Coordinates of C-alpha atoms in Angstrom, one line a residue:
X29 CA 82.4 -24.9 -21.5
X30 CA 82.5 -22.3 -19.0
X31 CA 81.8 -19.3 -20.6
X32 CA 79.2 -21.4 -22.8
X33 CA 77.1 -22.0 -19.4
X34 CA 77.9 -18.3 -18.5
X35 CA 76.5 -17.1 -22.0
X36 CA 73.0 -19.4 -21.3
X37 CA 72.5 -17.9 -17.9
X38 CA 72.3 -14.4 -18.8
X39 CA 70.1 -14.7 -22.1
X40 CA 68.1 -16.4 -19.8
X41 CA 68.1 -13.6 -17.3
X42 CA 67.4 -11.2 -20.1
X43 CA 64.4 -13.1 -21.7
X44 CA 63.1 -12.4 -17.8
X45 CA 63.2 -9.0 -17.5
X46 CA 61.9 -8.7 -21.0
X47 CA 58.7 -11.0 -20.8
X48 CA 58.3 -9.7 -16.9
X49 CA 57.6 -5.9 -17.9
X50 CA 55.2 -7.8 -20.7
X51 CA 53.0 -10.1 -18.4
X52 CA 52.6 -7.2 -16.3
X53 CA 51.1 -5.2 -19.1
X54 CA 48.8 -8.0 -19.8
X55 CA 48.0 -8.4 -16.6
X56 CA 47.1 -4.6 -16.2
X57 CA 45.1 -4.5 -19.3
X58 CA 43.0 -7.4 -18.3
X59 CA 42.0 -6.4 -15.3
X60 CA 40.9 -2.8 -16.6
X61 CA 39.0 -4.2 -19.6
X62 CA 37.0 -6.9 -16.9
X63 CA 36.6 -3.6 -14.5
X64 CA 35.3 -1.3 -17.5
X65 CA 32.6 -4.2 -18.2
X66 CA 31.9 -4.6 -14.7
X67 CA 31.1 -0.7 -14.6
X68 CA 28.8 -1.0 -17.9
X69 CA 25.7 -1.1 -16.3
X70 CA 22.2 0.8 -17.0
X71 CA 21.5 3.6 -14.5
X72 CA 17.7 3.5 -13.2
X73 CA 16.0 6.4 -11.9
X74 CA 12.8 6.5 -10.4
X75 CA 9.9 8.5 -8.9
X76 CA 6.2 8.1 -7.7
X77 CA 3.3 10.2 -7.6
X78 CA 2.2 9.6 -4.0
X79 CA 3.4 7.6 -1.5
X80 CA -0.1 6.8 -0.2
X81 CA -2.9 5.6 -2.1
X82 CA -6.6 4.0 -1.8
X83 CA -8.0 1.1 -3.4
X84 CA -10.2 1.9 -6.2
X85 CA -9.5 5.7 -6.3
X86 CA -5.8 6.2 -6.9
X87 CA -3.4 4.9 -9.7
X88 CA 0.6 4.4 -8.7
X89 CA 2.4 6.3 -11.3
X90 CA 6.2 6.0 -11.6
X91 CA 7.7 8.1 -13.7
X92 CA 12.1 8.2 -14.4
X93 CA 14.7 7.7 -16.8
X94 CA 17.4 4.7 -17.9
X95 CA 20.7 5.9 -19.0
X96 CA 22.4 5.4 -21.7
X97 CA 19.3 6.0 -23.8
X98 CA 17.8 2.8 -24.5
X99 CA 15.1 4.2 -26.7
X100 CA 12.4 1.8 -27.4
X101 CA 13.4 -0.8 -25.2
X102 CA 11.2 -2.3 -22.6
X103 CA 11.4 -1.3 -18.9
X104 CA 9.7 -3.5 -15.8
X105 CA 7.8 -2.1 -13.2
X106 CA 8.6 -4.7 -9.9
X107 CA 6.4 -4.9 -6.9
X108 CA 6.5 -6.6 -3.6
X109 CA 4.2 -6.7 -0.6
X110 CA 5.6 -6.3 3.0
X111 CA 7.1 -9.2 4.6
X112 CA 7.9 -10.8 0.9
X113 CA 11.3 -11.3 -0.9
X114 CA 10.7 -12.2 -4.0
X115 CA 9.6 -9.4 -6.7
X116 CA 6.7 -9.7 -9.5
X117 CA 6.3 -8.3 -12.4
X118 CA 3.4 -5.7 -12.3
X119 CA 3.7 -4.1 -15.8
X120 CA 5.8 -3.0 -18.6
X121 CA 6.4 0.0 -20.8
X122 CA 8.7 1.6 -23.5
X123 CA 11.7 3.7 -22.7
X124 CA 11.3 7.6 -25.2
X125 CA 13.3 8.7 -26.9
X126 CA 14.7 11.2 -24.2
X127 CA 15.4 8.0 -22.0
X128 CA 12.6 8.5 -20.0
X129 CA 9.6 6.2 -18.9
X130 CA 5.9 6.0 -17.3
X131 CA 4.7 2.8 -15.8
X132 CA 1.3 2.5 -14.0
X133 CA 0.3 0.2 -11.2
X134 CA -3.3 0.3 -9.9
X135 CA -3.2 -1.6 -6.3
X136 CA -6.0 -4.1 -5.1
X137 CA -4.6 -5.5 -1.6
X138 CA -4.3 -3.1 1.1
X139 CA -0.9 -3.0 3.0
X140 CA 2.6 -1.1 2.3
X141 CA 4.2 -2.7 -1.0
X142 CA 7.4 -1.7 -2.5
X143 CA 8.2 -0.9 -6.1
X144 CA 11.2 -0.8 -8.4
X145 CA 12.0 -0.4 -12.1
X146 CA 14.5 -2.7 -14.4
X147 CA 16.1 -2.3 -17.2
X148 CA 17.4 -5.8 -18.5
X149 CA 20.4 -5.7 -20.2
X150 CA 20.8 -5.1 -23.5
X151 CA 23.5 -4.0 -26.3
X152 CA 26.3 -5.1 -24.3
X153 CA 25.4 -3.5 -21.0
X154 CA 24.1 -5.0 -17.8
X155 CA 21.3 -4.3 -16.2
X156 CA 20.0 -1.9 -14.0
X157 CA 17.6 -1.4 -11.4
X158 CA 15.9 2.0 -9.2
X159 CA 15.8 2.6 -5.8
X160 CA 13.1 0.8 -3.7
X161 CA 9.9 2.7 -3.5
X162 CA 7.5 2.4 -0.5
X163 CA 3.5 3.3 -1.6
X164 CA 1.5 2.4 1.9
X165 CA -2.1 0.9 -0.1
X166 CA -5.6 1.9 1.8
X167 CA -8.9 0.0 1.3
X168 CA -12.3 1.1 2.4
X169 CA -13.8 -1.8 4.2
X170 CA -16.9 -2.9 6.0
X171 CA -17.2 -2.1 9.3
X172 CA -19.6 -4.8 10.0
X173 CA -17.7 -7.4 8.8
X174 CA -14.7 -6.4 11.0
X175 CA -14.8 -8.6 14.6
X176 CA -15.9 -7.4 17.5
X177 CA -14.8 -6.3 20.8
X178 CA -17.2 -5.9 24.1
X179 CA -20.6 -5.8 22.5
X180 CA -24.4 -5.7 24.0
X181 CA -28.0 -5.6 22.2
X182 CA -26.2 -4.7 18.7
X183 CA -26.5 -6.4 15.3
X184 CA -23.4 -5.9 13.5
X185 CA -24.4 -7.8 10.4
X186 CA -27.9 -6.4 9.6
X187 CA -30.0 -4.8 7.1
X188 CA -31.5 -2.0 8.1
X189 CA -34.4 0.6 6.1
X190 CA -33.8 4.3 5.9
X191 CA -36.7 6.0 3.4
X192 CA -37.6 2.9 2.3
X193 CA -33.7 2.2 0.9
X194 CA -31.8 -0.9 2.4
X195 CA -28.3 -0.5 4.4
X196 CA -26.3 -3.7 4.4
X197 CA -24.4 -4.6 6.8
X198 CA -25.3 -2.0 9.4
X199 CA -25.3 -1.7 13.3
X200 CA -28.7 -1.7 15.1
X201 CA -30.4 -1.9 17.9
X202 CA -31.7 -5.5 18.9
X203 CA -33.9 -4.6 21.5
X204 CA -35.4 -1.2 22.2
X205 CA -34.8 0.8 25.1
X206 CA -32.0 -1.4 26.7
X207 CA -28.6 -0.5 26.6
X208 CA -26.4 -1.1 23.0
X209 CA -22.8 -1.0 22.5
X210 CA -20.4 -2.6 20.5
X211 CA -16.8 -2.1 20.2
X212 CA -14.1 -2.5 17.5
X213 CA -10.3 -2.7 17.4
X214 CA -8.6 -0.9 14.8
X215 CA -4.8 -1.4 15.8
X216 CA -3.9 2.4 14.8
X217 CA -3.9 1.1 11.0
X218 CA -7.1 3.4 9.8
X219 CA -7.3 7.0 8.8
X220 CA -11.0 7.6 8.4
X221 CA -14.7 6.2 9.1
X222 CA -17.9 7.3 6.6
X223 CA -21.4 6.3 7.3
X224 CA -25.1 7.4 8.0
X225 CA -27.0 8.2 11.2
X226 CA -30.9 7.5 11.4
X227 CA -33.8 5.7 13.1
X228 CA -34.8 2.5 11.1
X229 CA -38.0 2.7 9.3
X230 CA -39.5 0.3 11.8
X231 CA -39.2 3.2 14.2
X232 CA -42.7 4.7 15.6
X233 CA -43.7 8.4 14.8
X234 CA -42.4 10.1 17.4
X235 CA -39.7 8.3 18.6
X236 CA -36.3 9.2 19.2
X237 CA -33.2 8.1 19.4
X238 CA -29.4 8.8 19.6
X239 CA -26.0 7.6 18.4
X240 CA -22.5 8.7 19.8
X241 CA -19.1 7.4 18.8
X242 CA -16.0 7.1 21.0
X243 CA -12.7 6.9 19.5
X244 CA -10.4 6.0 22.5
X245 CA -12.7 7.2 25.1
X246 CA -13.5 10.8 23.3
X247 CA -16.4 11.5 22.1
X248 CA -16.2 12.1 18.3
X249 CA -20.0 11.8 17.4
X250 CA -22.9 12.7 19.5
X251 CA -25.8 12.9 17.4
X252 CA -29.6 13.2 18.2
X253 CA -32.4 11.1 15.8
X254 CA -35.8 11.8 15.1
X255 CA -37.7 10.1 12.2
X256 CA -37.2 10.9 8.8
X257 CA -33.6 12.7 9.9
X258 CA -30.7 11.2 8.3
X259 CA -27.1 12.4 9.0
X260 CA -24.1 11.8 6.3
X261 CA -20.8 11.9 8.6
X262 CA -17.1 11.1 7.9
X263 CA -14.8 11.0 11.0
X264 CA -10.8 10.8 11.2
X265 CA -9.7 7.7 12.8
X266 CA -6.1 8.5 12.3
X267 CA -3.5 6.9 15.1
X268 CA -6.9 5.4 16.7
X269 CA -6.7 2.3 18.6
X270 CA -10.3 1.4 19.4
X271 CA -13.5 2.6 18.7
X272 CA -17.1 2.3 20.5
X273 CA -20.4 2.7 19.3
X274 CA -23.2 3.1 22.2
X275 CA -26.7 4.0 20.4
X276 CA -29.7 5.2 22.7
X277 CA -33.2 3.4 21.9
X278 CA -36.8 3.6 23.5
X279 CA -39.3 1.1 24.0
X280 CA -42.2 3.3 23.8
X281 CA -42.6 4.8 21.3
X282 CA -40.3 2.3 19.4
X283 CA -36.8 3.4 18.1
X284 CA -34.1 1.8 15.8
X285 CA -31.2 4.0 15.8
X286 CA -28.9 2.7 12.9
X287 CA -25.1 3.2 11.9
X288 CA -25.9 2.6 8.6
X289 CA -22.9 0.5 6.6
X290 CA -19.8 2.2 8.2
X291 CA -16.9 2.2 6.3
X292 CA -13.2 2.4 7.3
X293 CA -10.5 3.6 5.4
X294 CA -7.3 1.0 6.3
X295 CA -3.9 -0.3 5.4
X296 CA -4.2 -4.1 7.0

């Protein structure tokens, strides 16, 4: 009885070592076949053309490639504006032959958004995304329409006549020969201002008049008007804070100096 116990005991032992070097194997080849599947991912790369753009002028191109090859399959070009979380789909395109890809975006909302491409998954591999992108978006706005600071004997929101063509809105003079100022705050989010100098048509023979912009308390623009002159300028506005417009009238003869329809080139 004895050895009969004795005998049971050490087949048992045995069938231990046996099935332990087993499990182990098992063990070790799960855990490399869930790692090799974790690791089967598509690889995204990305590019764009510029990282600053206008509204209306410029189209975001992002160019890159997805390996493996997924030839034919569909990539997603992903966009989100500042502040958000959650990405939209902005557009999507075929992956070449080669692996690579174009997708376009043509922005309409000014601000900085943020872009980035995804491959779903497919043929047994995960997907896979790009690097964020940052494209900071400008739009050319109306001056006019912006509010204003300190502000005397200006309309902001007015049309004004220049050889007979209408300017809307534009800055002028509400009453001749007093003093006219008005003031905007750009908050150092605009690059550039475009607009025209003249004296309104309702301006006498013989009258002048001037105009002169300060952008922070310098003197960008100080420009002279007599009737029938008209001056095309652009000024940069870049890292500007605040900018004043002080136009010089007279009462007799009559003048209308005019900042005809100012644009401003900005982000927010």
């Amino acid at each position: 009885m004895h050895r009969t116990t004795t005998t049971l005991v050490s087949l048992a032992a045995a069938a231990v070592m046996v099935a332990g070097p087993l499990a182990l194997t098992t063990t070790t080849a799960q855990a490399a076949d869930t790692t090799e599947r974790r690791a089967a991912a598509y690889t995204v790369t990305a590019k764009v053309n510029k990282d600053v753009v206008t509204v209306g002028e410029d189209v975001v191109k992002v160019r890159g490639k997805v390996t493996p090859r997924a030839a034919g399959a569909k990539v997603v070009l992903q966009q989100r504006l500042d502040g958000k979380t959650k990405w939209a789909v902005s557009t999507k395109a075929k992956v070449k032959r080669n692996g690579t890809f174009l997708l376009k975006d043509e922005p309409s909302v000014s601000g900085t958004r943020e872009y980035r491409v995804l491959k779903p998954a497919g043929q047994g591999i995960r997907k896979g995304t790009s690097k964020v992108l940052s494209v900071d978006v400008y739009r050319w706005e109306l001056l006019g329409r912006r509010t204003t600071g300190a502000t005397q004997n200006v309309h902001t929101l007015t049309t004004a006549t220049i050889g007979t063509t209408e300017y809307w809105p534009s800055l002028v003079v509400n009453t001749p020969g007093a003093p006219a100022y008005v003031e905007f705050t750009l908050g150092r989010l605009c690059t550039d201002l475009r607009t025209t100098y003249a004296l309104d048509d309702r301006s006498e023979s013989g009258s002048t008049g001037a105009v002169k912009l300060l952008v922070d308390g310098v003197t960008k623009v100080d420009q002279g008007l007599v009737v029938g002159q008209v001056v095309e300028s652009t000024t940069d506005l870049t890292d500007a804070f605040r900018l004043r417009y002080e136009l010089t009238s007279s009462a007799s003869p009559v003048s209308r100096p005019v900042v005809a329809t100012p644009e401003i080139r900005c982000t927010k």
